[in-house]
């Protein structure tokens, strides 16, 4: 019986790093009997080609009637079990969107449980670090909402830390459901390769991806997104900031602006999570994991001065001016 390892997130726990590590080492993984399916089975080369078999196919998948979506997912996995070479003993599916929506796939996974040993793997992050990271990603950098750019307190108002119901839902699927304390793990890609796949990191190289940019870059994302009332992708600005080295240099900072969360904001949010933390820590203890250590509130200082922002902007302008002058010389 083949194994099906399903990595489900949660969001902001290094999922992009795990996925890139799997993607860049796919050939090496296959040589060892592992097949990385991608986020939505986009890595397959099979006759079955459903609309959601693409890297951004999650929205297509959940837009389908739930019965049809589960039927297509089950059919894909059945086909793989029937046609893959016997040397492939383990399939790996990694998509952090799964964490919040177990009901969208549980039916399909139960229907193929006689074919696969299903192993579900997730990582749990303490709420203060999780909500700060999530706001920087989806509140400021990748503007995922319509309207003016929101302060932390505005954005977080409909973002409860609701984790234990998902633990219960996923745990009902299989006896092999494992959630790990993300804050106890130094490098989640290394943990996934060594502890879940049981492979040597010298053979399968761990890669970091989608780390939070330095404060000055985050400030520029927020200023850029303030021009847009609609949702806005960070791609255009991100490429520019990366090319000009703004991701690598982290200017010293003292003041930012009032968008980002204060320690008081985080403390208020933590107080709202107290009952949920009790339930999660009980789960972790029962599964031989350390509790989420909440002895101290974690508040990352992201404040930055206007001088730091201006300095980075000037660096970008100088770089662009140099490229323009080079193009002028070529066109003479």
mmCIF file of C-alpha atoms in Angstrom:
data_model
loop_
_atom_site.group_PDB
_atom_site.id
_atom_site.type_symbol
_atom_site.label_atom_id
_atom_site.label_comp_id
_atom_site.label_asym_id
_atom_site.label_seq_id
_atom_site.Cartn_x
_atom_site.Cartn_y
_atom_site.Cartn_z
ATOM 1 C CA UNK A 1 0.000 0.000 0.000
ATOM 2 C CA UNK A 2 1.351 3.407 -0.957
ATOM 3 C CA UNK A 3 1.548 6.292 1.479
ATOM 4 C CA UNK A 4 -0.139 9.628 0.830
ATOM 5 C CA UNK A 5 1.449 12.388 2.907
ATOM 6 C CA UNK A 6 -0.769 15.481 2.993
ATOM 7 C CA UNK A 7 0.881 18.634 4.320
ATOM 8 C CA UNK A 8 -1.904 21.079 5.202
ATOM 9 C CA UNK A 9 -0.200 24.138 6.696
ATOM 10 C CA UNK A 10 -1.453 26.053 8.743
ATOM 11 C CA UNK A 11 -0.786 29.313 6.899
ATOM 12 C CA UNK A 12 2.358 31.265 7.867
ATOM 13 C CA UNK A 13 4.215 28.197 9.109
ATOM 14 C CA UNK A 14 6.777 27.836 6.326
ATOM 15 C CA UNK A 15 4.573 26.059 3.774
ATOM 16 C CA UNK A 16 6.170 27.906 0.843
ATOM 17 C CA UNK A 17 9.601 26.734 1.970
ATOM 18 C CA UNK A 18 8.457 23.102 2.194
ATOM 19 C CA UNK A 19 6.855 23.352 -1.248
ATOM 20 C CA UNK A 20 9.919 24.885 -2.874
ATOM 21 C CA UNK A 21 12.164 22.306 -1.212
ATOM 22 C CA UNK A 22 10.001 19.543 -2.702
ATOM 23 C CA UNK A 23 9.781 21.232 -6.099
ATOM 24 C CA UNK A 24 13.493 21.833 -6.651
ATOM 25 C CA UNK A 25 14.353 18.285 -5.531
ATOM 26 C CA UNK A 26 11.525 16.510 -7.352
ATOM 27 C CA UNK A 27 13.858 14.361 -9.480
ATOM 28 C CA UNK A 28 15.866 13.305 -6.436
ATOM 29 C CA UNK A 29 12.658 12.565 -4.543
ATOM 30 C CA UNK A 30 11.380 10.352 -7.354
ATOM 31 C CA UNK A 31 14.660 8.462 -7.410
ATOM 32 C CA UNK A 32 13.987 7.631 -3.754
ATOM 33 C CA UNK A 33 10.364 6.609 -4.372
ATOM 34 C CA UNK A 34 8.602 9.872 -3.531
ATOM 35 C CA UNK A 35 6.325 11.769 -5.943
ATOM 36 C CA UNK A 36 5.628 15.423 -5.109
ATOM 37 C CA UNK A 37 2.175 16.296 -6.472
ATOM 38 C CA UNK A 38 2.513 20.065 -5.978
ATOM 39 C CA UNK A 39 -0.164 22.357 -4.590
ATOM 40 C CA UNK A 40 -2.970 21.070 -6.809
ATOM 41 C CA UNK A 41 -1.471 18.082 -8.674
ATOM 42 C CA UNK A 42 0.102 20.406 -11.259
ATOM 43 C CA UNK A 43 3.257 18.283 -11.325
ATOM 44 C CA UNK A 44 1.477 15.311 -12.902
ATOM 45 C CA UNK A 45 1.741 14.269 -16.520
ATOM 46 C CA UNK A 46 -1.295 12.010 -16.871
ATOM 47 C CA UNK A 47 -4.288 11.763 -19.248
ATOM 48 C CA UNK A 48 -6.625 13.044 -16.533
ATOM 49 C CA UNK A 49 -6.619 16.844 -16.704
ATOM 50 C CA UNK A 50 -9.174 18.489 -14.439
ATOM 51 C CA UNK A 51 -9.521 22.286 -14.375
ATOM 52 C CA UNK A 52 -7.901 22.495 -10.951
ATOM 53 C CA UNK A 53 -4.739 20.558 -11.918
ATOM 54 C CA UNK A 54 -2.678 23.756 -11.893
ATOM 55 C CA UNK A 55 -0.573 25.564 -9.345
ATOM 56 C CA UNK A 56 -3.345 28.136 -8.729
ATOM 57 C CA UNK A 57 -6.156 25.600 -9.057
ATOM 58 C CA UNK A 58 -7.484 25.746 -5.497
ATOM 59 C CA UNK A 59 -10.087 28.407 -6.337
ATOM 60 C CA UNK A 60 -11.256 26.274 -9.289
ATOM 61 C CA UNK A 61 -11.514 23.242 -7.016
ATOM 62 C CA UNK A 62 -13.610 24.886 -4.302
ATOM 63 C CA UNK A 63 -15.853 26.571 -6.890
ATOM 64 C CA UNK A 64 -17.042 23.131 -8.004
ATOM 65 C CA UNK A 65 -19.994 21.355 -6.466
ATOM 66 C CA UNK A 66 -18.476 19.596 -3.441
ATOM 67 C CA UNK A 67 -19.584 16.182 -4.667
ATOM 68 C CA UNK A 68 -17.991 16.753 -8.082
ATOM 69 C CA UNK A 69 -14.788 18.135 -6.570
ATOM 70 C CA UNK A 70 -14.398 15.114 -4.292
ATOM 71 C CA UNK A 71 -15.198 12.734 -7.134
ATOM 72 C CA UNK A 72 -12.478 14.314 -9.306
ATOM 73 C CA UNK A 73 -9.950 14.262 -6.474
ATOM 74 C CA UNK A 74 -10.682 10.624 -5.664
ATOM 75 C CA UNK A 75 -10.505 9.711 -9.371
ATOM 76 C CA UNK A 76 -7.094 11.377 -9.711
ATOM 77 C CA UNK A 77 -5.685 9.533 -6.703
ATOM 78 C CA UNK A 78 -7.186 6.219 -7.840
ATOM 79 C CA UNK A 79 -5.648 6.670 -11.283
ATOM 80 C CA UNK A 80 -2.231 7.339 -9.750
ATOM 81 C CA UNK A 81 -2.451 4.242 -7.579
ATOM 82 C CA UNK A 82 -3.370 2.133 -10.599
ATOM 83 C CA UNK A 83 -0.767 3.489 -13.020
ATOM 84 C CA UNK A 84 2.284 4.695 -11.110
ATOM 85 C CA UNK A 85 5.434 2.616 -11.268
ATOM 86 C CA UNK A 86 5.846 0.302 -8.290
ATOM 87 C CA UNK A 87 9.036 2.159 -7.369
ATOM 88 C CA UNK A 88 6.889 5.118 -6.189
ATOM 89 C CA UNK A 89 5.889 4.277 -2.632
ATOM 90 C CA UNK A 90 4.927 7.728 -1.311
ATOM 91 C CA UNK A 91 2.912 10.627 -2.733
ATOM 92 C CA UNK A 92 3.296 14.114 -1.211
ATOM 93 C CA UNK A 93 0.576 16.757 -1.460
ATOM 94 C CA UNK A 94 1.303 20.156 0.116
ATOM 95 C CA UNK A 95 -1.239 22.977 0.226
ATOM 96 C CA UNK A 96 -1.747 25.248 3.235
ATOM 97 C CA UNK A 97 -5.283 26.113 2.041
ATOM 98 C CA UNK A 98 -6.327 22.625 3.140
ATOM 99 C CA UNK A 99 -5.928 23.436 6.832
ATOM 100 C CA UNK A 100 -9.008 25.659 7.020
ATOM 101 C CA UNK A 101 -11.214 23.563 4.705
ATOM 102 C CA UNK A 102 -11.062 19.873 5.633
ATOM 103 C CA UNK A 103 -14.711 19.401 4.652
ATOM 104 C CA UNK A 104 -13.800 20.130 1.010
ATOM 105 C CA UNK A 105 -11.638 17.000 0.669
ATOM 106 C CA UNK A 106 -12.473 14.607 3.527
ATOM 107 C CA UNK A 107 -15.018 12.634 1.485
ATOM 108 C CA UNK A 108 -12.511 11.938 -1.308
ATOM 109 C CA UNK A 109 -9.750 11.013 1.116
ATOM 110 C CA UNK A 110 -11.985 8.584 2.997
ATOM 111 C CA UNK A 111 -12.993 6.951 -0.288
ATOM 112 C CA UNK A 112 -9.375 6.131 -1.180
ATOM 113 C CA UNK A 113 -8.268 5.113 2.336
ATOM 114 C CA UNK A 114 -8.293 1.446 1.321
ATOM 115 C CA UNK A 115 -5.662 2.233 -1.341
ATOM 116 C CA UNK A 116 -3.372 4.572 0.594
ATOM 117 C CA UNK A 117 -1.972 4.882 4.069
ATOM 118 C CA UNK A 118 -2.985 8.513 4.605
ATOM 119 C CA UNK A 119 -0.706 10.655 6.762
ATOM 120 C CA UNK A 120 -1.716 14.237 7.535
ATOM 121 C CA UNK A 121 0.961 16.680 8.709
ATOM 122 C CA UNK A 122 0.404 20.203 10.011
ATOM 123 C CA UNK A 123 2.223 22.859 12.008
ATOM 124 C CA UNK A 124 0.694 25.055 14.728
ATOM 125 C CA UNK A 125 1.939 28.570 15.431
ATOM 126 C CA UNK A 126 1.311 30.701 18.492
ATOM 127 C CA UNK A 127 -1.362 33.353 17.816
ATOM 128 C CA UNK A 128 0.714 36.494 18.397
ATOM 129 C CA UNK A 129 3.370 35.494 15.857
ATOM 130 C CA UNK A 130 0.808 34.055 13.453
ATOM 131 C CA UNK A 131 -1.454 37.115 13.339
ATOM 132 C CA UNK A 132 1.464 39.554 12.955
ATOM 133 C CA UNK A 133 2.933 37.554 10.082
ATOM 134 C CA UNK A 134 -0.483 37.116 8.456
ATOM 135 C CA UNK A 135 -1.172 40.863 8.588
ATOM 136 C CA UNK A 136 2.155 41.730 6.993
ATOM 137 C CA UNK A 137 1.488 39.198 4.218
ATOM 138 C CA UNK A 138 -2.218 39.699 3.440
ATOM 139 C CA UNK A 139 -2.949 43.040 5.039
ATOM 140 C CA UNK A 140 -0.007 45.062 3.730
ATOM 141 C CA UNK A 141 2.078 43.203 1.148
ATOM 142 C CA UNK A 142 -0.474 41.183 -0.834
ATOM 143 C CA UNK A 143 -3.579 43.386 -0.461
ATOM 144 C CA UNK A 144 -6.297 40.748 -0.340
ATOM 145 C CA UNK A 145 -9.306 42.997 0.277
ATOM 146 C CA UNK A 146 -11.256 45.801 -1.373
ATOM 147 C CA UNK A 147 -11.113 49.321 0.066
ATOM 148 C CA UNK A 148 -8.437 51.533 1.625
ATOM 149 C CA UNK A 149 -5.440 49.907 3.234
ATOM 150 C CA UNK A 150 -6.355 48.767 6.738
ATOM 151 C CA UNK A 151 -4.601 49.243 10.037
ATOM 152 C CA UNK A 152 -3.858 46.092 12.004
ATOM 153 C CA UNK A 153 -6.822 46.624 14.341
ATOM 154 C CA UNK A 154 -9.179 47.062 11.372
ATOM 155 C CA UNK A 155 -7.839 44.052 9.487
ATOM 156 C CA UNK A 156 -7.798 41.681 12.455
ATOM 157 C CA UNK A 157 -11.420 42.296 13.466
ATOM 158 C CA UNK A 158 -12.674 39.321 11.439
ATOM 159 C CA UNK A 159 -9.601 37.074 11.808
ATOM 160 C CA UNK A 160 -10.220 34.901 14.891
ATOM 161 C CA UNK A 161 -7.628 32.342 15.919
ATOM 162 C CA UNK A 162 -9.824 29.298 15.339
ATOM 163 C CA UNK A 163 -7.600 26.255 15.232
ATOM 164 C CA UNK A 164 -8.945 23.455 17.427
ATOM 165 C CA UNK A 165 -12.053 22.733 15.263
ATOM 166 C CA UNK A 166 -9.708 22.088 12.342
ATOM 167 C CA UNK A 167 -7.573 19.797 14.510
ATOM 168 C CA UNK A 168 -10.685 17.820 15.412
ATOM 169 C CA UNK A 169 -11.887 17.603 11.806
ATOM 170 C CA UNK A 170 -8.548 16.422 10.441
ATOM 171 C CA UNK A 171 -7.950 14.054 13.344
ATOM 172 C CA UNK A 172 -11.223 12.293 12.509
ATOM 173 C CA UNK A 173 -9.823 11.307 9.099
ATOM 174 C CA UNK A 174 -7.043 8.984 10.167
ATOM 175 C CA UNK A 175 -5.050 7.670 13.082
ATOM 176 C CA UNK A 176 -1.989 9.126 11.384
ATOM 177 C CA UNK A 177 -2.615 12.863 11.831
ATOM 178 C CA UNK A 178 0.296 14.796 13.295
ATOM 179 C CA UNK A 179 0.453 18.461 14.291
ATOM 180 C CA UNK A 180 3.749 19.936 15.420
ATOM 181 C CA UNK A 181 4.622 23.028 17.420
ATOM 182 C CA UNK A 182 6.061 25.310 14.721
ATOM 183 C CA UNK A 183 7.696 27.601 17.291
ATOM 184 C CA UNK A 184 9.743 24.661 18.598
ATOM 185 C CA UNK A 185 11.216 23.984 15.141
ATOM 186 C CA UNK A 186 14.266 25.879 13.910
ATOM 187 C CA UNK A 187 13.738 25.140 10.200
ATOM 188 C CA UNK A 188 10.412 23.648 9.083
ATOM 189 C CA UNK A 189 11.789 22.405 5.729
ATOM 190 C CA UNK A 190 14.515 20.435 7.497
ATOM 191 C CA UNK A 191 11.935 19.058 9.929
ATOM 192 C CA UNK A 192 9.665 17.954 7.089
ATOM 193 C CA UNK A 193 12.488 16.280 5.163
ATOM 194 C CA UNK A 194 14.110 14.566 8.159
ATOM 195 C CA UNK A 195 11.162 13.775 10.427
ATOM 196 C CA UNK A 196 8.269 13.286 7.993
ATOM 197 C CA UNK A 197 9.972 11.941 4.860
ATOM 198 C CA UNK A 198 12.818 10.413 6.906
ATOM 199 C CA UNK A 199 15.386 11.517 4.339
ATOM 200 C CA UNK A 200 18.868 13.008 4.669
ATOM 201 C CA UNK A 201 18.993 16.785 4.105
ATOM 202 C CA UNK A 202 22.317 16.317 2.328
ATOM 203 C CA UNK A 203 20.381 14.541 -0.437
ATOM 204 C CA UNK A 204 17.203 16.646 -0.429
ATOM 205 C CA UNK A 205 18.207 20.265 0.042
ATOM 206 C CA UNK A 206 15.922 22.404 2.246
ATOM 207 C CA UNK A 207 15.086 25.826 0.786
ATOM 208 C CA UNK A 208 13.687 28.973 2.398
ATOM 209 C CA UNK A 209 10.945 30.850 0.553
ATOM 210 C CA UNK A 210 8.621 33.791 1.172
ATOM 211 C CA UNK A 211 10.382 35.151 4.251
ATOM 212 C CA UNK A 212 8.928 38.418 5.534
ATOM 213 C CA UNK A 213 10.735 41.381 3.906
ATOM 214 C CA UNK A 214 12.547 43.921 6.130
ATOM 215 C CA UNK A 215 10.485 46.762 7.658
ATOM 216 C CA UNK A 216 11.447 49.404 5.086
ATOM 217 C CA UNK A 217 10.286 47.148 2.237
ATOM 218 C CA UNK A 218 7.043 46.432 4.096
ATOM 219 C CA UNK A 219 6.491 50.172 4.489
ATOM 220 C CA UNK A 220 6.895 50.608 0.725
ATOM 221 C CA UNK A 221 4.374 47.850 0.055
ATOM 222 C CA UNK A 222 1.864 49.618 2.290
ATOM 223 C CA UNK A 223 2.434 52.985 0.584
ATOM 224 C CA UNK A 224 2.147 51.433 -2.873
ATOM 225 C CA UNK A 225 -1.032 49.542 -1.990
ATOM 226 C CA UNK A 226 -2.584 52.726 -0.599
ATOM 227 C CA UNK A 227 -2.992 53.824 -4.244
ATOM 228 C CA UNK A 228 -5.410 50.962 -4.897
ATOM 229 C CA UNK A 229 -8.974 50.552 -3.694
ATOM 230 C CA UNK A 230 -9.163 47.074 -5.224
ATOM 231 C CA UNK A 231 -7.177 43.971 -4.352
ATOM 232 C CA UNK A 232 -3.572 44.226 -5.479
ATOM 233 C CA UNK A 233 -0.775 41.743 -6.100
ATOM 234 C CA UNK A 234 2.724 42.577 -4.802
ATOM 235 C CA UNK A 235 4.484 41.125 -7.855
ATOM 236 C CA UNK A 236 5.396 44.367 -9.615
ATOM 237 C CA UNK A 237 6.856 46.075 -6.553
ATOM 238 C CA UNK A 238 8.371 42.892 -5.155
ATOM 239 C CA UNK A 239 10.466 42.276 -8.269
ATOM 240 C CA UNK A 240 11.751 45.836 -8.115
ATOM 241 C CA UNK A 241 12.616 45.642 -4.414
ATOM 242 C CA UNK A 242 14.370 42.295 -4.822
ATOM 243 C CA UNK A 243 16.321 43.456 -7.870
ATOM 244 C CA UNK A 244 17.571 46.558 -6.081
ATOM 245 C CA UNK A 245 18.657 44.647 -2.982
ATOM 246 C CA UNK A 246 16.017 46.062 -0.642
ATOM 247 C CA UNK A 247 15.128 42.598 0.636
ATOM 248 C CA UNK A 248 18.670 41.854 1.686
ATOM 249 C CA UNK A 249 19.396 45.144 3.448
ATOM 250 C CA UNK A 250 17.453 45.847 6.608
ATOM 251 C CA UNK A 251 17.882 49.525 7.559
ATOM 252 C CA UNK A 252 18.024 50.373 11.243
ATOM 253 C CA UNK A 253 14.617 51.590 12.286
ATOM 254 C CA UNK A 254 13.026 53.453 15.144
ATOM 255 C CA UNK A 255 9.638 54.591 13.866
ATOM 256 C CA UNK A 256 7.233 53.126 11.309
ATOM 257 C CA UNK A 257 3.576 54.207 11.221
ATOM 258 C CA UNK A 258 0.338 53.436 12.918
ATOM 259 C CA UNK A 259 -0.700 50.634 10.554
ATOM 260 C CA UNK A 260 1.283 47.900 12.259
ATOM 261 C CA UNK A 261 0.241 46.152 15.493
ATOM 262 C CA UNK A 262 1.395 47.473 18.824
ATOM 263 C CA UNK A 263 2.167 45.208 21.761
ATOM 264 C CA UNK A 264 -1.168 46.249 23.239
ATOM 265 C CA UNK A 265 -2.955 45.148 20.040
ATOM 266 C CA UNK A 266 -1.290 41.737 20.233
ATOM 267 C CA UNK A 267 -2.109 41.402 23.941
ATOM 268 C CA UNK A 268 -5.780 42.163 23.271
ATOM 269 C CA UNK A 269 -5.816 39.523 20.525
ATOM 270 C CA UNK A 270 -4.112 36.971 22.801
ATOM 271 C CA UNK A 271 -6.721 37.544 25.508
ATOM 272 C CA UNK A 272 -9.373 36.611 22.969
ATOM 273 C CA UNK A 273 -7.489 33.373 22.267
ATOM 274 C CA UNK A 274 -7.143 32.159 25.864
ATOM 275 C CA UNK A 275 -9.743 29.374 25.701
ATOM 276 C CA UNK A 276 -8.463 28.209 22.321
ATOM 277 C CA UNK A 277 -4.889 28.079 23.649
ATOM 278 C CA UNK A 278 -6.016 25.787 26.480
ATOM 279 C CA UNK A 279 -7.568 23.397 23.967
ATOM 280 C CA UNK A 280 -4.539 23.442 21.652
ATOM 281 C CA UNK A 281 -2.039 22.915 24.479
ATOM 282 C CA UNK A 282 -4.116 19.990 25.736
ATOM 283 C CA UNK A 283 -3.941 18.496 22.236
ATOM 284 C CA UNK A 284 -0.160 19.022 22.003
ATOM 285 C CA UNK A 285 0.470 17.475 25.442
ATOM 286 C CA UNK A 286 -1.703 14.463 24.579
ATOM 287 C CA UNK A 287 0.397 14.000 21.431
ATOM 288 C CA UNK A 288 3.780 14.316 23.164
ATOM 289 C CA UNK A 289 4.444 17.849 21.898
ATOM 290 C CA UNK A 290 5.548 20.854 23.940
ATOM 291 C CA UNK A 291 2.900 23.421 24.749
ATOM 292 C CA UNK A 292 2.763 26.735 22.911
ATOM 293 C CA UNK A 293 4.867 28.765 25.311
ATOM 294 C CA UNK A 294 2.962 31.958 26.059
ATOM 295 C CA UNK A 295 4.997 33.138 29.052
ATOM 296 C CA UNK A 296 5.885 36.300 27.156
ATOM 297 C CA UNK A 297 3.934 38.123 24.484
ATOM 298 C CA UNK A 298 5.938 38.226 21.253
ATOM 299 C CA UNK A 299 5.858 41.620 19.585
ATOM 300 C CA UNK A 300 8.219 42.200 16.688
ATOM 301 C CA UNK A 301 9.160 45.863 16.460
ATOM 302 C CA UNK A 302 8.539 46.939 12.862
ATOM 303 C CA UNK A 303 8.724 50.691 13.359
ATOM 304 C CA UNK A 304 10.855 52.633 10.884
ATOM 305 C CA UNK A 305 11.775 56.265 10.336
ATOM 306 C CA UNK A 306 10.822 58.258 7.265
ATOM 307 C CA UNK A 307 14.539 58.774 6.621
ATOM 308 C CA UNK A 308 15.023 55.033 6.248
ATOM 309 C CA UNK A 309 12.139 54.849 3.778
ATOM 310 C CA UNK A 310 13.480 57.816 1.804
ATOM 311 C CA UNK A 311 16.924 56.232 1.678
ATOM 312 C CA UNK A 312 15.528 53.034 0.198
ATOM 313 C CA UNK A 313 13.416 54.964 -2.311
ATOM 314 C CA UNK A 314 16.479 56.933 -3.385
ATOM 315 C CA UNK A 315 18.382 53.676 -3.854
ATOM 316 C CA UNK A 316 15.625 52.439 -6.180
ATOM 317 C CA UNK A 317 15.618 55.711 -8.117
ATOM 318 C CA UNK A 318 19.384 55.596 -8.601
ATOM 319 C CA UNK A 319 19.188 51.992 -9.813
ATOM 320 C CA UNK A 320 16.403 52.798 -12.267
ATOM 321 C CA UNK A 321 18.252 55.871 -13.496
ATOM 322 C CA UNK A 322 21.325 53.734 -14.166
ATOM 323 C CA UNK A 323 19.251 51.295 -16.220
ATOM 324 C CA UNK A 324 17.664 54.134 -18.176
ATOM 325 C CA UNK A 325 21.061 55.634 -18.983
ATOM 326 C CA UNK A 326 22.311 52.226 -20.133
ATOM 327 C CA UNK A 327 19.309 51.859 -22.450
ATOM 328 C CA UNK A 328 19.926 55.349 -23.856
ATOM 329 C CA UNK A 329 23.510 54.440 -24.705
ATOM 330 C CA UNK A 330 22.391 51.268 -26.450
ATOM 331 C CA UNK A 331 19.888 53.187 -28.572
ATOM 332 C CA UNK A 332 22.377 55.820 -29.774
#
